Structures are given as C-alpha cells and as structure tokens.
Amino acid sequence: KNQVEQSPQSLIILEGKNCTLQCNYTVSPFSNLRWYKQDTGRGPVSLTIMTFSENTKSNGRYTATLDADTKQSSLHITASQLSDSASYICVVSAGTNDMRFGAGTRLTVKP
Amino acid sequence: DTEVTQTPKHLVMGMTNKKSLKCEQHMGHRAMYWYKQKAKKPPELMFVYSYEKLSINESVPSRFSPECPNSSLLNLHLHALQPEDSALYLCASSQDRRQGGEKLFFGSGTQLSVL
C-alpha cells in the first residue's frame, strides 16, 4: 500500500478558478513534505517544502498547508492559469534517506 | 547554474542495441539519481549515487547499468532492453543525501522507446 495518497486523481477546472489538491500520508518518521509540479514530458520542479512545524506556506498563487496531527497536506491554487495544467506530486521524506512519491494529481485548466 | 541536463531528449532503440543516457549537473551536488516514469505514474527510483558511490539499487534488472564517472556526471547504460522498458527516464540531483529530505532537481528526461 502506497504510504502517500493523493486526491483527486485528476481535475478539470476553468481558467481563473481556484482548486485544492490533497495529500494524505502514513510515512513515519516524518521529515518533510514537498509539492512538485511536473509539466508533460518534463521533470518535476519543486514548488514548496513543508516541515513539521509549518502549517502554511505560500509561493505566489500556490499555498500549501500541513496538518502533522492528521498527516494531511493540501495545495491550493488561486486564480488558475492555463500554464498550471500539469501533474502535481506530493513527496514525503521519512528519516534521512527515504522519499515516498504520491501518484500525483493531473490538473487541466481550460479556457 | 541550477540545471540538470539530460541527453538525448528522445531515444528509439531496438532490443539488441546498446545505448547510453547521460546526465550532467554543475551545482556541486553530491547525490545523483535515476528514476523511471511510465505515463500517468509517479517516478520510480532506480539508482542513487552518493559521493560517486552507488548507494541504492532498487532491484533493477542488469540490462540497466549505471555509472558515475565524477561528481558532475551520471550515465545509464542500456543493453538488451525490452519493450516494457519504454518510459521517461529522469535524472535528478540533490545537495547532500546524508542530510535527508533533500530537494530534488530534475532534468527534463529522456523519452525512451524500445521497439
């Protein structure tokens, strides 16, 4: 069983709308959680990192949250743009050398 | 320079061919990784090099042979591949794997098709 579960699997929204992607994990011990954006045919790019003590962090139109008690994270995208169309992958690090990838959420932004 | 450069971008090979994928970074990172990614799936770890030594081999078939000639270069030698090996092969690097929870810098990948 994958220890990092993302939902929804795919999402279609209209340009300008907001959306929220979810990541639930059971990875232990928790080190940090990163959200990556992967455009089609390209490598993933890190958007943000969440550590145990952080609840929320923003990077432009992207806002990530972390609830370490419930082991849940979310990525909120505000005022979506066509260029936001991509896969968003949640990666949870356990201990020092173990990174667990979620299956990703495929976001499509339509005009 | 914060880039990881992979060549070639696309590769088509027959099952009897021998080819190599190349990866280069000049960020001074001491950990380098090979990942395999099938369509609509997350990347799967294949190999990890830390300080130019192979530290992880995720039970990858011997038809994939990694090589780390120096701290900036990482190769993946391919021989006698199968059609199911067709995938996007991603190289990544991170500053120092010993610290844990590293930010990975990915290349754009090599899209491999095995005929």
Short mmCIF file of C-alpha atoms in Angstrom, two decimals:
data_model
loop_
_atom_site.label_atom_id
_atom_site.label_comp_id
_atom_site.label_asym_id
_atom_site.label_seq_id
_atom_site.Cartn_x
_atom_site.Cartn_y
_atom_site.Cartn_z
CA LYS A 1 0.00 0.00 0.00
CA ASN A 2 1.36 3.39 -1.02
CA GLN A 3 2.08 5.46 2.05
CA VAL A 4 1.34 8.69 0.18
CA GLU A 5 -2.17 9.03 -1.24
CA GLN A 6 -3.22 11.95 -3.41
CA SER A 7 -6.69 13.05 -4.44
CA PRO A 8 -8.30 13.67 -6.73
CA GLN A 9 -6.53 11.59 -9.37
CA SER A 10 -7.45 14.17 -12.00
CA LEU A 11 -9.20 17.52 -12.02
CA ILE A 12 -10.50 19.84 -14.72
CA ILE A 13 -11.21 23.48 -13.91
CA LEU A 14 -11.87 26.68 -15.81
CA GLU A 15 -9.22 29.35 -16.08
CA GLY A 16 -9.44 31.83 -13.23
CA LYS A 17 -10.98 29.35 -10.78
CA ASN A 18 -9.36 28.09 -7.58
CA CYS A 19 -8.69 24.48 -6.70
CA THR A 20 -7.31 22.40 -3.86
CA LEU A 21 -5.29 19.20 -4.14
CA GLN A 22 -4.96 16.77 -1.25
CA CYS A 23 -2.15 14.59 0.04
CA ASN A 24 -2.56 12.12 2.92
CA TYR A 25 0.38 10.16 4.21
CA THR A 26 1.25 7.46 6.72
CA VAL A 27 5.02 7.78 6.26
CA SER A 28 6.94 7.67 9.52
CA PRO A 29 9.12 9.13 10.88
CA PHE A 30 8.16 12.34 9.11
CA SER A 31 10.97 14.57 7.88
CA ASN A 32 9.32 16.92 5.41
CA LEU A 33 6.78 17.13 2.60
CA ARG A 34 7.33 18.68 -0.80
CA TRP A 35 4.96 19.53 -3.61
CA TYR A 36 6.35 19.20 -7.12
CA LYS A 37 4.84 20.39 -10.40
CA GLN A 38 5.51 18.28 -13.48
CA ASP A 39 4.68 19.56 -16.94
CA THR A 40 4.06 16.91 -19.59
CA GLY A 41 7.32 15.43 -20.84
CA ARG A 42 9.42 17.37 -18.34
CA GLY A 43 10.97 16.65 -14.97
CA PRO A 44 9.21 17.65 -11.73
CA VAL A 45 10.03 21.05 -10.23
CA SER A 46 9.78 21.75 -6.51
CA LEU A 47 7.08 24.24 -5.54
CA THR A 48 7.31 24.25 -1.78
CA ILE A 49 8.55 22.35 1.25
CA MET A 50 6.63 21.84 4.49
CA THR A 51 8.38 20.85 7.70
CA PHE A 52 6.81 19.52 10.87
CA SER A 53 6.42 22.93 12.50
CA GLU A 54 4.92 24.71 9.50
CA ASN A 55 1.16 24.99 8.97
CA THR A 56 1.01 27.06 5.82
CA LYS A 57 3.37 28.43 3.21
CA SER A 58 2.74 30.44 0.06
CA ASN A 59 4.63 30.62 -3.21
CA GLY A 60 2.85 33.09 -5.46
CA ARG A 61 -0.57 31.67 -6.33
CA TYR A 62 0.30 28.36 -4.64
CA THR A 63 -0.44 27.89 -0.93
CA ALA A 64 0.47 24.66 0.84
CA THR A 65 -0.84 23.58 4.22
CA LEU A 66 0.26 20.83 6.56
CA ASP A 67 -1.56 19.22 9.47
CA ALA A 68 1.03 16.96 11.08
CA ASP A 69 -1.51 15.58 13.54
CA THR A 70 -3.84 14.23 10.87
CA LYS A 71 -0.97 13.69 8.40
CA GLN A 72 -2.63 15.70 5.68
CA SER A 73 -1.37 18.36 3.30
CA SER A 74 -3.11 20.42 0.69
CA LEU A 75 -2.01 22.57 -2.22
CA HIS A 76 -4.33 25.42 -3.07
CA ILE A 77 -4.03 27.15 -6.43
CA THR A 78 -5.60 30.58 -6.71
CA ALA A 79 -6.81 32.21 -9.93
CA SER A 80 -5.68 29.31 -12.09
CA GLN A 81 -3.92 29.89 -15.38
CA LEU A 82 -3.58 27.67 -18.45
CA SER A 83 0.08 27.16 -17.52
CA ASP A 84 -1.00 25.50 -14.27
CA SER A 85 -2.03 22.46 -16.30
CA ALA A 86 0.36 19.78 -15.07
CA SER A 87 0.71 16.88 -12.66
CA TYR A 88 1.23 17.81 -9.02
CA ILE A 89 3.18 15.27 -7.00
CA CYS A 90 3.39 15.09 -3.22
CA VAL A 91 6.68 13.67 -1.90
CA VAL A 92 7.07 12.80 1.77
CA SER A 93 10.51 12.23 3.25
CA ALA A 94 10.90 9.73 6.06
CA GLY A 95 14.03 9.73 8.16
CA THR A 96 17.16 10.67 6.29
CA ASN A 97 17.14 8.70 3.07
CA ASP A 98 13.61 7.66 2.19
CA MET A 99 11.43 9.68 -0.18
CA ARG A 100 7.92 8.42 -0.94
CA PHE A 101 6.11 9.71 -4.01
CA GLY A 102 2.37 10.05 -4.34
CA ALA A 103 0.73 9.04 -7.62
CA GLY A 104 0.03 12.69 -8.43
CA THR A 105 -3.00 14.76 -9.39
CA ARG A 106 -3.34 15.64 -13.05
CA LEU A 107 -4.75 19.18 -13.32
CA THR A 108 -6.20 20.53 -16.55
CA VAL A 109 -7.08 24.21 -16.76
CA LYS A 110 -9.42 25.03 -19.63
CA PRO A 111 -10.05 28.46 -21.16
CA ASP B 1 23.55 27.23 -12.99
CA THR B 2 20.64 25.34 -11.43
CA GLU B 3 20.04 22.95 -14.26
CA VAL B 4 20.29 19.23 -14.67
CA THR B 5 20.95 18.46 -18.31
CA GLN B 6 19.96 15.16 -19.86
CA THR B 7 20.82 13.84 -23.31
CA PRO B 8 19.39 12.68 -25.56
CA LYS B 9 15.85 14.03 -25.16
CA HIS B 10 14.40 11.21 -27.23
CA LEU B 11 15.79 7.75 -28.00
CA VAL B 12 14.43 4.90 -30.08
CA MET B 13 16.30 1.63 -29.85
CA GLY B 14 15.90 -1.99 -30.81
CA MET B 15 16.09 -4.80 -28.30
CA THR B 16 19.60 -5.75 -29.42
CA ASN B 17 21.04 -2.24 -29.29
CA LYS B 18 23.39 -0.76 -26.72
CA LYS B 19 22.85 2.89 -25.86
CA SER B 20 23.66 5.28 -23.03
CA LEU B 21 21.75 8.06 -21.34
CA LYS B 22 23.75 10.98 -19.99
CA CYS B 23 23.12 13.43 -17.17
CA GLU B 24 25.16 16.42 -16.05
CA GLN B 25 24.89 18.98 -13.25
CA HIS B 26 27.21 21.77 -12.16
CA MET B 27 25.56 22.74 -8.88
CA GLY B 28 28.13 20.92 -6.77
CA HIS B 29 25.52 18.36 -5.72
CA ARG B 30 26.94 15.14 -4.29
CA ALA B 31 23.89 12.91 -4.80
CA MET B 32 22.54 11.87 -8.19
CA TYR B 33 19.58 9.70 -9.03
CA TRP B 34 17.98 7.77 -11.89
CA TYR B 35 14.20 7.48 -11.96
CA LYS B 36 11.93 5.65 -14.40
CA GLN B 37 8.49 7.10 -15.09
CA LYS B 38 5.69 5.42 -17.01
CA ALA B 39 2.84 7.50 -18.41
CA LYS B 40 0.49 8.91 -15.75
CA LYS B 41 2.53 7.33 -12.95
CA PRO B 42 4.91 8.88 -10.43
CA PRO B 43 8.67 8.48 -10.88
CA GLU B 44 10.12 5.21 -9.57
CA LEU B 45 13.58 5.24 -8.07
CA MET B 46 16.16 3.07 -9.85
CA PHE B 47 19.61 4.06 -8.58
CA VAL B 48 21.19 6.53 -6.19
CA TYR B 49 24.80 7.69 -6.17
CA SER B 50 26.15 9.48 -3.14
CA TYR B 51 29.65 10.93 -3.34
CA GLU B 52 30.15 8.98 -6.59
CA LYS B 53 29.42 5.67 -4.91
CA LEU B 54 26.35 3.58 -5.68
CA SER B 55 24.28 3.64 -2.51
CA ILE B 56 20.93 2.31 -3.70
CA ASN B 57 19.99 -0.14 -6.44
CA GLU B 58 16.23 -0.75 -6.31
CA SER B 59 16.41 -4.30 -7.68
CA VAL B 60 16.81 -3.01 -11.21
CA PRO B 61 17.48 -5.62 -13.95
CA SER B 62 21.10 -5.90 -15.05
CA ARG B 63 20.22 -4.66 -18.54
CA PHE B 64 20.37 -1.22 -16.87
CA SER B 65 23.89 -0.34 -15.76
CA PRO B 66 24.60 2.98 -14.03
CA GLU B 67 27.94 4.74 -13.97
CA CYS B 68 29.13 7.86 -12.16
CA PRO B 69 32.44 8.94 -13.72
CA ASN B 70 32.71 12.03 -11.49
CA SER B 71 30.60 14.20 -9.21
CA SER B 72 29.02 16.08 -12.14
CA LEU B 73 28.20 13.22 -14.48
CA LEU B 74 25.85 10.27 -14.35
CA ASN B 75 25.32 7.73 -17.11
CA LEU B 76 22.82 4.94 -17.60
CA HIS B 77 23.99 2.22 -19.98
CA LEU B 78 21.24 0.25 -21.71
CA HIS B 79 21.58 -3.19 -23.26
CA ALA B 80 19.10 -5.78 -24.46
CA LEU B 81 16.09 -3.80 -23.30
CA GLN B 82 12.51 -4.98 -23.55
CA PRO B 83 9.53 -3.04 -24.97
CA GLU B 84 8.16 -2.67 -21.42
CA ASP B 85 11.25 -0.62 -20.58
CA SER B 86 9.87 2.19 -22.74
CA ALA B 87 9.39 5.15 -20.39
CA LEU B 88 10.63 8.61 -19.45
CA TYR B 89 13.99 8.30 -17.69
CA LEU B 90 14.64 11.13 -15.30
CA CYS B 91 17.93 12.13 -13.75
CA ALA B 92 17.92 14.16 -10.55
CA SER B 93 20.46 15.60 -8.17
CA SER B 94 20.43 16.87 -4.60
CA GLN B 95 22.94 18.69 -2.46
CA ASP B 96 23.89 16.05 0.08
CA ARG B 97 21.85 12.93 0.63
CA ARG B 98 23.19 12.48 4.15
CA GLN B 99 21.07 15.39 5.38
CA GLY B 100 17.82 13.74 4.38
CA GLY B 101 14.60 15.18 2.95
CA GLU B 102 16.50 16.65 0.08
CA LYS B 103 15.10 18.91 -2.63
CA LEU B 104 15.50 17.11 -5.90
CA PHE B 105 16.48 18.95 -9.05
CA PHE B 106 15.25 17.01 -12.06
CA GLY B 107 16.36 17.04 -15.66
CA SER B 108 13.81 17.12 -18.46
CA GLY B 109 14.24 13.42 -19.04
CA THR B 110 14.95 11.08 -21.92
CA GLN B 111 11.85 9.63 -23.57
CA LEU B 112 12.90 6.10 -24.44
CA SER B 113 11.07 3.84 -26.88
CA VAL B 114 12.18 0.21 -27.23
CA LEU B 115 11.00 -1.49 -30.40
#
